[in-house]
Structures are given as structure tokens and as C-alpha cells.
């Protein structure tokens, strides 16, 4: 699976099987292609995505192109959890507060957490770190408005940050078991 960041809360998740899922596509992201589109909140004005068969902008349980998707309304955003190739991803959208224990339980185990941090985020560094610690993902990928993901993730206290144009996961077994990995993706259009 490949994860590519296009700025703000827009990412592309490409599975080896050919399925592509896009979160919060925006005009600044350029022309996008994908089968499944997830829209987190009322402020996310999704652009048309070439090849999209399904657009989800509401909480609930779905299965599309063999990808299970669970949307959970929290504040004014929808948190999406989905699984591609056995890897569970949680996209927190425009989360504004820490999570209740019930919400953390609903989210469950997470391999990759995508969280908005830094300038333009609804969460300050302390709250963002609390959310990360509550969920305890294996990998954390920040989303920012100022397009400096590495600086944003350092601002919440992460010591070691990897930087990459895209994050490639060949199998779940290559993800860390006993520590969190922080990956700052560089902006791709």
C-alpha cells in the first residue's frame, strides 16, 4: 500500500490490488483519480474525482471494493477507519478535542493514524499528543495546512521523524510492534 499526501487533510491510499481511496480531495490537490472518496466534514468541499464510484460523507459502516469503512461522527467531523490489505488506517479529519474512552474503544487497534497538527489544526500540540497516546497507533502521519509536516510533528514532541515523498507499506508485519513511528510526508500534487 502507498500513502501520498496532497496537502491539508487530502491523502491518497493505493492498494496493491488497484483500489484507490482518497480523503478530502480539494482543488489545490489537482486532478485526482480514485474509486472511493471520504469527506470528513462540512468545510471539506470535495472536488470531483475521476473514476470515483463511491463518495462517503456520513458516519456509518460501509464496504466498498472489498474495503471495510467505519465512519464515526465526533464534533463536526467524521473520523474514518478503514482497512486496506490488512492494515487499519484511522483518519481523524478535523478533530477538535481529545476523544472519549468510548470513541477510542470504537476506533480500536490502529496501524496508521492520520492526524491534523500544527498551523490551522483544531488541536494544539498537547491535545494532539493526548489523542495519539490514547489510540497508540504503530505509525503517525501528520496533516498540516502550512505544508510543513516534519515541523508540525516535532512540535507535538516526537523525537525521531522520518520524511518521505510517499509511505509504502509492503505488509503489516513490517510495522513496529513496540514503538510509534512518525512519518512526515512531503507535499505531492
CSV table of C-alpha atoms in Angstrom, one decimal:
chain,number,residue,atom,x,y,z
A,1,UNK,CA,0.0,0.0,0.0
A,2,UNK,CA,1.1,3.5,-0.7
A,3,UNK,CA,0.1,6.6,1.2
A,4,UNK,CA,0.6,10.0,-0.6
A,5,UNK,CA,-0.2,13.4,1.0
A,6,UNK,CA,-1.6,16.2,-1.2
A,7,UNK,CA,-1.8,18.9,1.5
A,8,UNK,CA,-4.2,19.7,4.3
A,9,UNK,CA,-6.3,16.6,5.0
A,10,UNK,CA,-6.2,15.2,1.5
A,11,UNK,CA,-4.4,11.9,1.1
A,12,UNK,CA,-4.4,9.0,-1.4
A,13,UNK,CA,-4.2,5.4,-0.2
A,14,UNK,CA,-3.4,3.0,-3.1
A,15,UNK,CA,-3.7,-0.7,-2.5
A,16,UNK,CA,-1.6,-3.3,-4.5
A,17,UNK,CA,-4.9,-4.7,-5.8
A,18,UNK,CA,-5.6,-1.5,-7.7
A,19,UNK,CA,-8.1,0.1,-5.4
A,20,UNK,CA,-7.5,3.8,-4.6
A,21,UNK,CA,-9.2,5.7,-1.7
A,22,UNK,CA,-8.9,9.5,-1.4
A,23,UNK,CA,-9.7,11.6,1.7
A,24,UNK,CA,-11.0,15.1,1.4
A,25,UNK,CA,-9.9,15.9,-2.2
A,26,UNK,CA,-9.6,19.6,-2.8
A,27,UNK,CA,-9.0,21.9,-5.8
A,28,UNK,CA,-5.4,22.6,-4.7
A,29,UNK,CA,-4.7,18.9,-4.9
A,30,UNK,CA,-5.0,19.0,-8.7
A,31,UNK,CA,-6.8,16.3,-10.8
A,32,UNK,CA,-7.3,13.1,-8.8
A,33,UNK,CA,-8.2,9.5,-9.6
A,34,UNK,CA,-9.7,7.0,-7.2
A,35,UNK,CA,-12.7,4.7,-6.7
A,36,UNK,CA,-13.6,5.7,-3.1
A,37,UNK,CA,-13.8,9.2,-1.7
A,38,UNK,CA,-14.2,10.0,2.0
A,39,UNK,CA,-15.3,13.5,3.1
A,40,UNK,CA,-14.7,14.4,6.8
A,41,UNK,CA,-16.8,17.4,7.4
A,42,UNK,CA,-19.0,20.3,6.2
A,43,UNK,CA,-16.0,22.5,5.5
A,44,UNK,CA,-14.4,19.9,3.2
A,45,UNK,CA,-15.7,20.8,-0.2
A,46,UNK,CA,-14.8,17.7,-2.2
A,47,UNK,CA,-13.9,18.1,-5.8
A,48,UNK,CA,-14.9,15.6,-8.4
A,49,UNK,CA,-12.5,12.7,-8.5
A,50,UNK,CA,-12.0,10.8,-11.8
A,51,UNK,CA,-13.3,7.2,-11.5
A,52,UNK,CA,-15.0,7.7,-8.2
A,53,UNK,CA,-17.7,5.1,-7.7
A,54,UNK,CA,-18.5,5.9,-4.1
A,55,UNK,CA,-18.4,9.1,-2.1
A,56,UNK,CA,-18.9,8.8,1.7
A,57,UNK,CA,-19.6,11.9,3.7
A,58,UNK,CA,-21.7,10.5,6.5
A,59,UNK,CA,-21.0,8.3,9.6
A,60,UNK,CA,-21.8,4.6,9.3
A,61,UNK,CA,-20.5,1.2,8.3
A,62,UNK,CA,-19.7,0.6,4.6
A,63,UNK,CA,-17.9,-1.9,2.5
A,64,UNK,CA,-16.7,-0.7,-0.9
A,65,UNK,CA,-14.3,-2.5,-3.3
A,66,UNK,CA,-13.6,-5.0,-0.5
A,67,UNK,CA,-12.5,-2.2,1.8
A,68,UNK,CA,-14.4,-2.1,5.1
A,69,UNK,CA,-15.0,1.6,6.2
A,70,UNK,CA,-16.3,2.8,9.5
A,71,UNK,CA,-17.3,6.5,9.9
A,72,UNK,CA,-17.8,7.9,13.4
A,73,UNK,CA,-19.2,11.4,14.0
A,74,UNK,CA,-17.1,13.3,16.6
A,75,UNK,CA,-17.8,17.1,17.0
A,76,UNK,CA,-18.2,18.5,13.5
A,77,UNK,CA,-16.0,15.9,11.7
A,78,UNK,CA,-16.3,12.3,10.7
A,79,UNK,CA,-13.5,10.1,11.8
A,80,UNK,CA,-12.9,7.3,9.2
A,81,UNK,CA,-11.3,3.9,10.0
A,82,UNK,CA,-10.7,1.6,7.0
A,83,UNK,CA,-8.6,-1.4,6.2
A,84,UNK,CA,-6.5,-1.9,3.1
A,85,UNK,CA,-4.5,-5.1,2.7
A,86,UNK,CA,-4.9,-5.9,6.4
A,87,UNK,CA,-3.6,-2.5,7.5
A,88,UNK,CA,-6.0,-0.5,9.6
A,89,UNK,CA,-5.9,3.3,9.0
A,90,UNK,CA,-7.7,6.0,11.1
A,91,UNK,CA,-8.1,9.4,9.5
A,92,UNK,CA,-9.2,11.9,12.2
A,93,UNK,CA,-10.4,14.6,9.8
A,94,UNK,CA,-10.8,18.0,11.6
A,95,UNK,CA,-10.9,16.6,15.1
A,96,UNK,CA,-11.1,19.5,17.7
A,97,UNK,CA,-11.0,17.7,21.0
A,98,UNK,CA,-9.5,14.7,22.8
A,99,UNK,CA,-11.5,11.5,22.5
A,100,UNK,CA,-13.8,9.8,25.0
A,101,UNK,CA,-12.8,6.3,26.1
A,102,UNK,CA,-15.9,5.0,24.3
A,103,UNK,CA,-14.7,6.6,21.0
A,104,UNK,CA,-11.2,5.2,21.5
A,105,UNK,CA,-12.8,1.8,22.0
A,106,UNK,CA,-14.9,2.2,18.9
A,107,UNK,CA,-11.8,3.1,16.9
A,108,UNK,CA,-10.0,0.0,18.2
A,109,UNK,CA,-6.5,-1.0,17.2
A,110,UNK,CA,-4.9,1.2,14.6
A,111,UNK,CA,-1.8,0.6,12.5
A,112,UNK,CA,-1.6,4.1,10.8
A,113,UNK,CA,-3.1,7.2,12.4
A,114,UNK,CA,-3.5,10.3,10.2
A,115,UNK,CA,-3.9,13.4,12.4
A,116,UNK,CA,-4.1,17.1,11.7
A,117,UNK,CA,-1.5,19.0,13.7
A,118,UNK,CA,0.3,22.4,13.5
A,119,UNK,CA,-0.9,25.6,12.0
A,120,UNK,CA,-4.6,25.5,11.1
A,121,UNK,CA,-5.3,22.5,13.3
A,122,UNK,CA,-8.1,22.4,15.8
A,123,UNK,CA,-5.9,20.6,18.2
A,124,UNK,CA,-3.0,22.2,20.0
A,125,UNK,CA,0.2,20.2,20.4
A,126,UNK,CA,-0.7,18.9,23.9
A,127,UNK,CA,-4.2,17.7,22.8
A,128,UNK,CA,-2.8,16.1,19.6
A,129,UNK,CA,-0.3,14.2,21.6
A,130,UNK,CA,-3.0,13.0,24.0
A,131,UNK,CA,-5.1,11.7,21.1
A,132,UNK,CA,-2.0,9.9,19.7
A,133,UNK,CA,-1.3,8.3,23.1
A,134,UNK,CA,-5.0,7.3,23.6
A,135,UNK,CA,-5.1,5.5,20.2
A,136,UNK,CA,-1.5,4.1,20.4
A,137,UNK,CA,-1.0,3.6,16.6
A,138,UNK,CA,2.1,1.9,15.1
A,139,UNK,CA,2.6,4.8,12.7
A,140,UNK,CA,1.6,8.5,12.9
A,141,UNK,CA,1.3,10.6,9.8
A,142,UNK,CA,0.6,14.4,10.3
A,143,UNK,CA,-1.6,16.6,8.1
A,144,UNK,CA,-1.0,20.3,8.1
A,145,UNK,CA,-2.2,23.5,6.5
A,146,UNK,CA,1.2,25.1,6.2
A,147,UNK,CA,2.6,22.0,4.4
A,148,UNK,CA,5.5,21.5,6.9
A,149,UNK,CA,4.6,18.1,8.3
A,150,UNK,CA,8.0,17.5,9.8
A,151,UNK,CA,8.0,20.7,11.8
A,152,UNK,CA,4.4,20.0,12.9
A,153,UNK,CA,5.1,16.5,14.2
A,154,UNK,CA,8.2,17.8,16.1
A,155,UNK,CA,6.1,20.5,17.7
A,156,UNK,CA,4.0,17.8,19.4
A,157,UNK,CA,7.1,16.2,20.9
A,158,UNK,CA,8.2,13.5,18.5
A,159,UNK,CA,11.9,13.0,18.6
A,160,UNK,CA,12.6,10.9,15.6
A,161,UNK,CA,10.7,11.8,12.4
A,162,UNK,CA,11.1,10.1,9.0
A,163,UNK,CA,10.5,12.2,5.9
A,164,UNK,CA,9.3,10.6,2.7
A,165,UNK,CA,7.5,11.6,-0.5
A,166,UNK,CA,5.2,8.6,0.0
A,167,UNK,CA,4.9,6.0,2.7
A,168,UNK,CA,5.0,2.5,1.3
A,169,UNK,CA,3.9,-0.5,3.5
A,170,UNK,CA,4.5,-3.9,1.9
A,171,UNK,CA,2.9,-5.8,4.8
A,172,UNK,CA,1.5,-5.2,8.3
A,173,UNK,CA,4.4,-7.3,9.7
A,174,UNK,CA,6.9,-4.6,8.8
A,175,UNK,CA,5.2,-2.0,11.0
A,176,UNK,CA,6.8,-1.5,14.5
A,177,UNK,CA,5.3,-3.5,17.4
A,178,UNK,CA,6.7,-1.8,20.5
A,179,UNK,CA,7.2,1.8,19.4
A,180,UNK,CA,5.5,4.5,17.4
A,181,UNK,CA,6.9,5.6,14.1
A,182,UNK,CA,6.4,9.2,12.9
A,183,UNK,CA,6.4,9.8,9.2
A,184,UNK,CA,6.2,13.3,7.7
A,185,UNK,CA,5.1,13.1,4.1
A,186,UNK,CA,6.3,15.8,1.7
A,187,UNK,CA,3.7,17.6,-0.3
A,188,UNK,CA,2.7,15.9,-3.6
A,189,UNK,CA,0.4,17.3,-6.2
